[in-house]
Structure formats: C-alpha cells, structure tokens
Amino acid sequence: MSFIKGLGVMLAVFMNITACVSEPESAEQGIYDQWALEKIIYDDESINRLEQGNFVQINEDYILEIIKGYGNRRYSFSRDKEILTLVSENDRVIWEIIKYDTRELQIKTPIGLYVLTR
C-alpha cells in the first residue's frame, strides 16, 4: 500500500514539474516585441552608443523605429527566416537577423548593425 502512495506522490510531483515547464520561445515569434536600440556598429567598425529612449518595435506586420532627433518611422515588412524585407514608400530595404536570443537581437541594416536589447 505504501508503494502505491509513493508512486502517486511521485506522479503528482512529476506532473507539477512538467506543468511549470513552458515551451521555449521560437525565433519566429520571439522577435515580436519592443527592443531598446543600444548601439549601431558601422561597416568601418566604429560604434555609436545611443542614449536611452531609442527603440525598434517589431510587430507581426510592421516595424516602428523610434529614434530621438529623427522621429518615428513605420515600415511594412515581410519575413523569410532571417531576412526582413521592409517597404518604405516604393523602396524595399533588407534587414538580416544576425543574432537572436531572448535578451538580445542583432540586425544588419543598410545603416549598420543594430544591437537591440529587451
């Protein structure tokens, strides 16, 4: 009888532990958020460390850049794996995701490498 009770307790503990484990965030869905733009690394490897208050919001159907001194710019975009194709009026601009984890996103843009954090 105590064996059955022990088995029941182990089963209850196991179910509780597995219920607390969430599925990891996929790279497809995980980039959709507001990211702080920390710095831009240019092709000549110079670095522009930005003050607080600069953001890139990535939504499912648009990207909004909020840059102090330049205002807000909104772009429609499509995504194919790591390639984001932004549409600005009649121009298409390619951004490439270089690195993504839950805290940092690096995107190669025509301006330079955006280093973004949550």
PDB file of C-alpha atoms in Angstrom:
ATOM      1  CA  MET A   1       0.000   0.000   0.000  1.00  0.00           C
ATOM      2  CA  SER A   2       2.819   2.441   0.807  1.00  0.00           C
ATOM      3  CA  PHE A   3       4.332   1.629  -2.597  1.00  0.00           C
ATOM      4  CA  ILE A   4       1.135   2.831  -4.299  1.00  0.00           C
ATOM      5  CA  LYS A   5       1.080   6.000  -2.168  1.00  0.00           C
ATOM      6  CA  GLY A   6       4.742   6.680  -3.010  1.00  0.00           C
ATOM      7  CA  LEU A   7       4.053   6.119  -6.692  1.00  0.00           C
ATOM      8  CA  GLY A   8       1.085   8.501  -6.502  1.00  0.00           C
ATOM      9  CA  VAL A   9       3.191  11.186  -4.815  1.00  0.00           C
ATOM     10  CA  MET A  10       5.954  10.794  -7.424  1.00  0.00           C
ATOM     11  CA  LEU A  11       3.398  11.042 -10.225  1.00  0.00           C
ATOM     12  CA  ALA A  12       1.871  14.200  -8.699  1.00  0.00           C
ATOM     13  CA  VAL A  13       5.313  15.813  -8.312  1.00  0.00           C
ATOM     14  CA  PHE A  14       6.260  14.886 -11.882  1.00  0.00           C
ATOM     15  CA  MET A  15       3.030  16.343 -13.284  1.00  0.00           C
ATOM     16  CA  ASN A  16       3.530  19.544 -11.292  1.00  0.00           C
ATOM     17  CA  ILE A  17       7.090  19.962 -12.548  1.00  0.00           C
ATOM     18  CA  THR A  18       6.184  19.344 -16.192  1.00  0.00           C
ATOM     19  CA  ALA A  19       3.269  21.781 -15.956  1.00  0.00           C
ATOM     20  CA  CYS A  20       5.702  24.530 -14.915  1.00  0.00           C
ATOM     21  CA  VAL A  21       7.998  23.981 -17.887  1.00  0.00           C
ATOM     22  CA  SER A  22       6.945  26.168 -20.783  1.00  0.00           C
ATOM     23  CA  GLU A  23       7.789  25.645 -24.397  1.00  0.00           C
ATOM     24  CA  PRO A  24      10.793  27.739 -25.427  1.00  0.00           C
ATOM     25  CA  GLU A  25      10.128  30.873 -27.406  1.00  0.00           C
ATOM     26  CA  SER A  26      10.582  30.233 -31.115  1.00  0.00           C
ATOM     27  CA  ALA A  27      12.786  32.551 -33.128  1.00  0.00           C
ATOM     28  CA  GLU A  28       9.849  33.152 -35.472  1.00  0.00           C
ATOM     29  CA  GLN A  29       7.591  34.552 -32.754  1.00  0.00           C
ATOM     30  CA  GLY A  30      10.234  35.724 -30.312  1.00  0.00           C
ATOM     31  CA  ILE A  31      11.381  38.848 -32.135  1.00  0.00           C
ATOM     32  CA  TYR A  32       7.945  40.492 -31.917  1.00  0.00           C
ATOM     33  CA  ASP A  33       8.453  42.991 -29.107  1.00  0.00           C
ATOM     34  CA  GLN A  34       9.769  46.441 -28.292  1.00  0.00           C
ATOM     35  CA  TRP A  35      13.562  46.442 -28.296  1.00  0.00           C
ATOM     36  CA  ALA A  36      15.860  49.159 -26.951  1.00  0.00           C
ATOM     37  CA  LEU A  37      18.395  50.275 -29.555  1.00  0.00           C
ATOM     38  CA  GLU A  38      21.643  50.236 -27.558  1.00  0.00           C
ATOM     39  CA  LYS A  39      24.197  50.875 -30.293  1.00  0.00           C
ATOM     40  CA  ILE A  40      24.889  50.833 -34.009  1.00  0.00           C
ATOM     41  CA  ILE A  41      28.111  49.274 -35.298  1.00  0.00           C
ATOM     42  CA  TYR A  42      29.055  50.735 -38.682  1.00  0.00           C
ATOM     43  CA  ASP A  43      30.882  48.941 -41.517  1.00  0.00           C
ATOM     44  CA  ASP A  44      34.138  50.701 -40.563  1.00  0.00           C
ATOM     45  CA  GLU A  45      33.664  49.115 -37.084  1.00  0.00           C
ATOM     46  CA  SER A  46      33.066  52.453 -35.369  1.00  0.00           C
ATOM     47  CA  ILE A  47      30.364  52.293 -32.707  1.00  0.00           C
ATOM     48  CA  ASN A  48      27.577  54.754 -31.981  1.00  0.00           C
ATOM     49  CA  ARG A  49      26.396  54.097 -28.407  1.00  0.00           C
ATOM     50  CA  LEU A  50      22.935  55.583 -28.215  1.00  0.00           C
ATOM     51  CA  GLU A  51      21.324  57.271 -25.245  1.00  0.00           C
ATOM     52  CA  GLN A  52      18.252  55.723 -23.662  1.00  0.00           C
ATOM     53  CA  GLY A  53      14.907  56.233 -25.338  1.00  0.00           C
ATOM     54  CA  ASN A  54      15.629  54.810 -28.803  1.00  0.00           C
ATOM     55  CA  PHE A  55      13.551  51.783 -29.736  1.00  0.00           C
ATOM     56  CA  VAL A  56      12.630  49.396 -32.509  1.00  0.00           C
ATOM     57  CA  GLN A  57       9.173  47.859 -32.180  1.00  0.00           C
ATOM     58  CA  ILE A  58       8.746  44.709 -34.236  1.00  0.00           C
ATOM     59  CA  ASN A  59       5.149  43.658 -34.756  1.00  0.00           C
ATOM     60  CA  GLU A  60       3.784  40.897 -36.959  1.00  0.00           C
ATOM     61  CA  ASP A  61       3.071  43.226 -39.894  1.00  0.00           C
ATOM     62  CA  TYR A  62       5.129  46.376 -39.302  1.00  0.00           C
ATOM     63  CA  ILE A  63       8.321  47.715 -37.744  1.00  0.00           C
ATOM     64  CA  LEU A  64       8.403  51.060 -35.950  1.00  0.00           C
ATOM     65  CA  GLU A  65      11.726  52.833 -35.363  1.00  0.00           C
ATOM     66  CA  ILE A  66      11.564  55.407 -32.562  1.00  0.00           C
ATOM     67  CA  ILE A  67      14.791  57.394 -32.784  1.00  0.00           C
ATOM     68  CA  LYS A  68      15.445  60.573 -30.782  1.00  0.00           C
ATOM     69  CA  GLY A  69      16.100  63.507 -33.058  1.00  0.00           C
ATOM     70  CA  TYR A  70      14.769  61.660 -36.115  1.00  0.00           C
ATOM     71  CA  GLY A  71      11.203  60.851 -35.066  1.00  0.00           C
ATOM     72  CA  ASN A  72       9.201  57.718 -35.685  1.00  0.00           C
ATOM     73  CA  ARG A  73       9.390  55.717 -38.900  1.00  0.00           C
ATOM     74  CA  ARG A  74       6.966  52.904 -39.640  1.00  0.00           C
ATOM     75  CA  TYR A  75       7.622  50.232 -42.261  1.00  0.00           C
ATOM     76  CA  SER A  76       5.508  47.370 -43.538  1.00  0.00           C
ATOM     77  CA  PHE A  77       7.605  44.238 -43.811  1.00  0.00           C
ATOM     78  CA  SER A  78       7.642  40.586 -44.736  1.00  0.00           C
ATOM     79  CA  ARG A  79       9.835  37.889 -43.284  1.00  0.00           C
ATOM     80  CA  ASP A  80      11.582  34.883 -44.770  1.00  0.00           C
ATOM     81  CA  LYS A  81      13.529  33.171 -41.988  1.00  0.00           C
ATOM     82  CA  GLU A  82      16.318  35.634 -41.032  1.00  0.00           C
ATOM     83  CA  ILE A  83      15.577  38.132 -43.817  1.00  0.00           C
ATOM     84  CA  LEU A  84      13.200  41.032 -43.173  1.00  0.00           C
ATOM     85  CA  THR A  85      12.119  42.980 -46.266  1.00  0.00           C
ATOM     86  CA  LEU A  86      10.914  46.438 -45.256  1.00  0.00           C
ATOM     87  CA  VAL A  87       8.808  48.586 -47.567  1.00  0.00           C
ATOM     88  CA  SER A  88       9.235  52.356 -47.397  1.00  0.00           C
ATOM     89  CA  GLU A  89       7.077  54.105 -50.000  1.00  0.00           C
ATOM     90  CA  ASN A  90       8.304  52.409 -53.206  1.00  0.00           C
ATOM     91  CA  ASP A  91      11.663  51.244 -51.827  1.00  0.00           C
ATOM     92  CA  ARG A  92      12.489  47.830 -50.427  1.00  0.00           C
ATOM     93  CA  VAL A  93      15.125  47.627 -47.708  1.00  0.00           C
ATOM     94  CA  ILE A  94      16.668  44.367 -46.472  1.00  0.00           C
ATOM     95  CA  TRP A  95      17.415  43.762 -42.802  1.00  0.00           C
ATOM     96  CA  GLU A  96      19.090  40.499 -41.778  1.00  0.00           C
ATOM     97  CA  ILE A  97      18.841  38.931 -38.332  1.00  0.00           C
ATOM     98  CA  ILE A  98      22.413  38.101 -37.328  1.00  0.00           C
ATOM     99  CA  LYS A  99      21.828  37.034 -33.721  1.00  0.00           C
ATOM    100  CA  TYR A 100      18.734  36.383 -31.665  1.00  0.00           C
ATOM    101  CA  ASP A 101      18.209  35.230 -28.114  1.00  0.00           C
ATOM    102  CA  THR A 102      15.588  36.182 -25.553  1.00  0.00           C
ATOM    103  CA  ARG A 103      17.565  39.256 -24.409  1.00  0.00           C
ATOM    104  CA  GLU A 104      19.470  40.464 -27.462  1.00  0.00           C
ATOM    105  CA  LEU A 105      18.737  40.929 -31.151  1.00  0.00           C
ATOM    106  CA  GLN A 106      21.327  41.967 -33.740  1.00  0.00           C
ATOM    107  CA  ILE A 107      20.081  43.074 -37.142  1.00  0.00           C
ATOM    108  CA  LYS A 108      22.261  44.051 -40.112  1.00  0.00           C
ATOM    109  CA  THR A 109      20.679  47.106 -41.753  1.00  0.00           C
ATOM    110  CA  PRO A 110      21.919  49.384 -44.561  1.00  0.00           C
ATOM    111  CA  ILE A 111      22.915  51.869 -41.818  1.00  0.00           C
ATOM    112  CA  GLY A 112      24.916  49.331 -39.798  1.00  0.00           C
ATOM    113  CA  LEU A 113      24.461  46.558 -37.252  1.00  0.00           C
ATOM    114  CA  TYR A 114      21.670  47.382 -34.811  1.00  0.00           C
ATOM    115  CA  VAL A 115      22.310  45.927 -31.353  1.00  0.00           C
ATOM    116  CA  LEU A 116      18.975  45.726 -29.536  1.00  0.00           C
ATOM    117  CA  THR A 117      18.090  44.514 -26.055  1.00  0.00           C
ATOM    118  CA  ARG A 118      14.914  43.821 -24.104  1.00  0.00           C
TER     119      ARG A 118
END
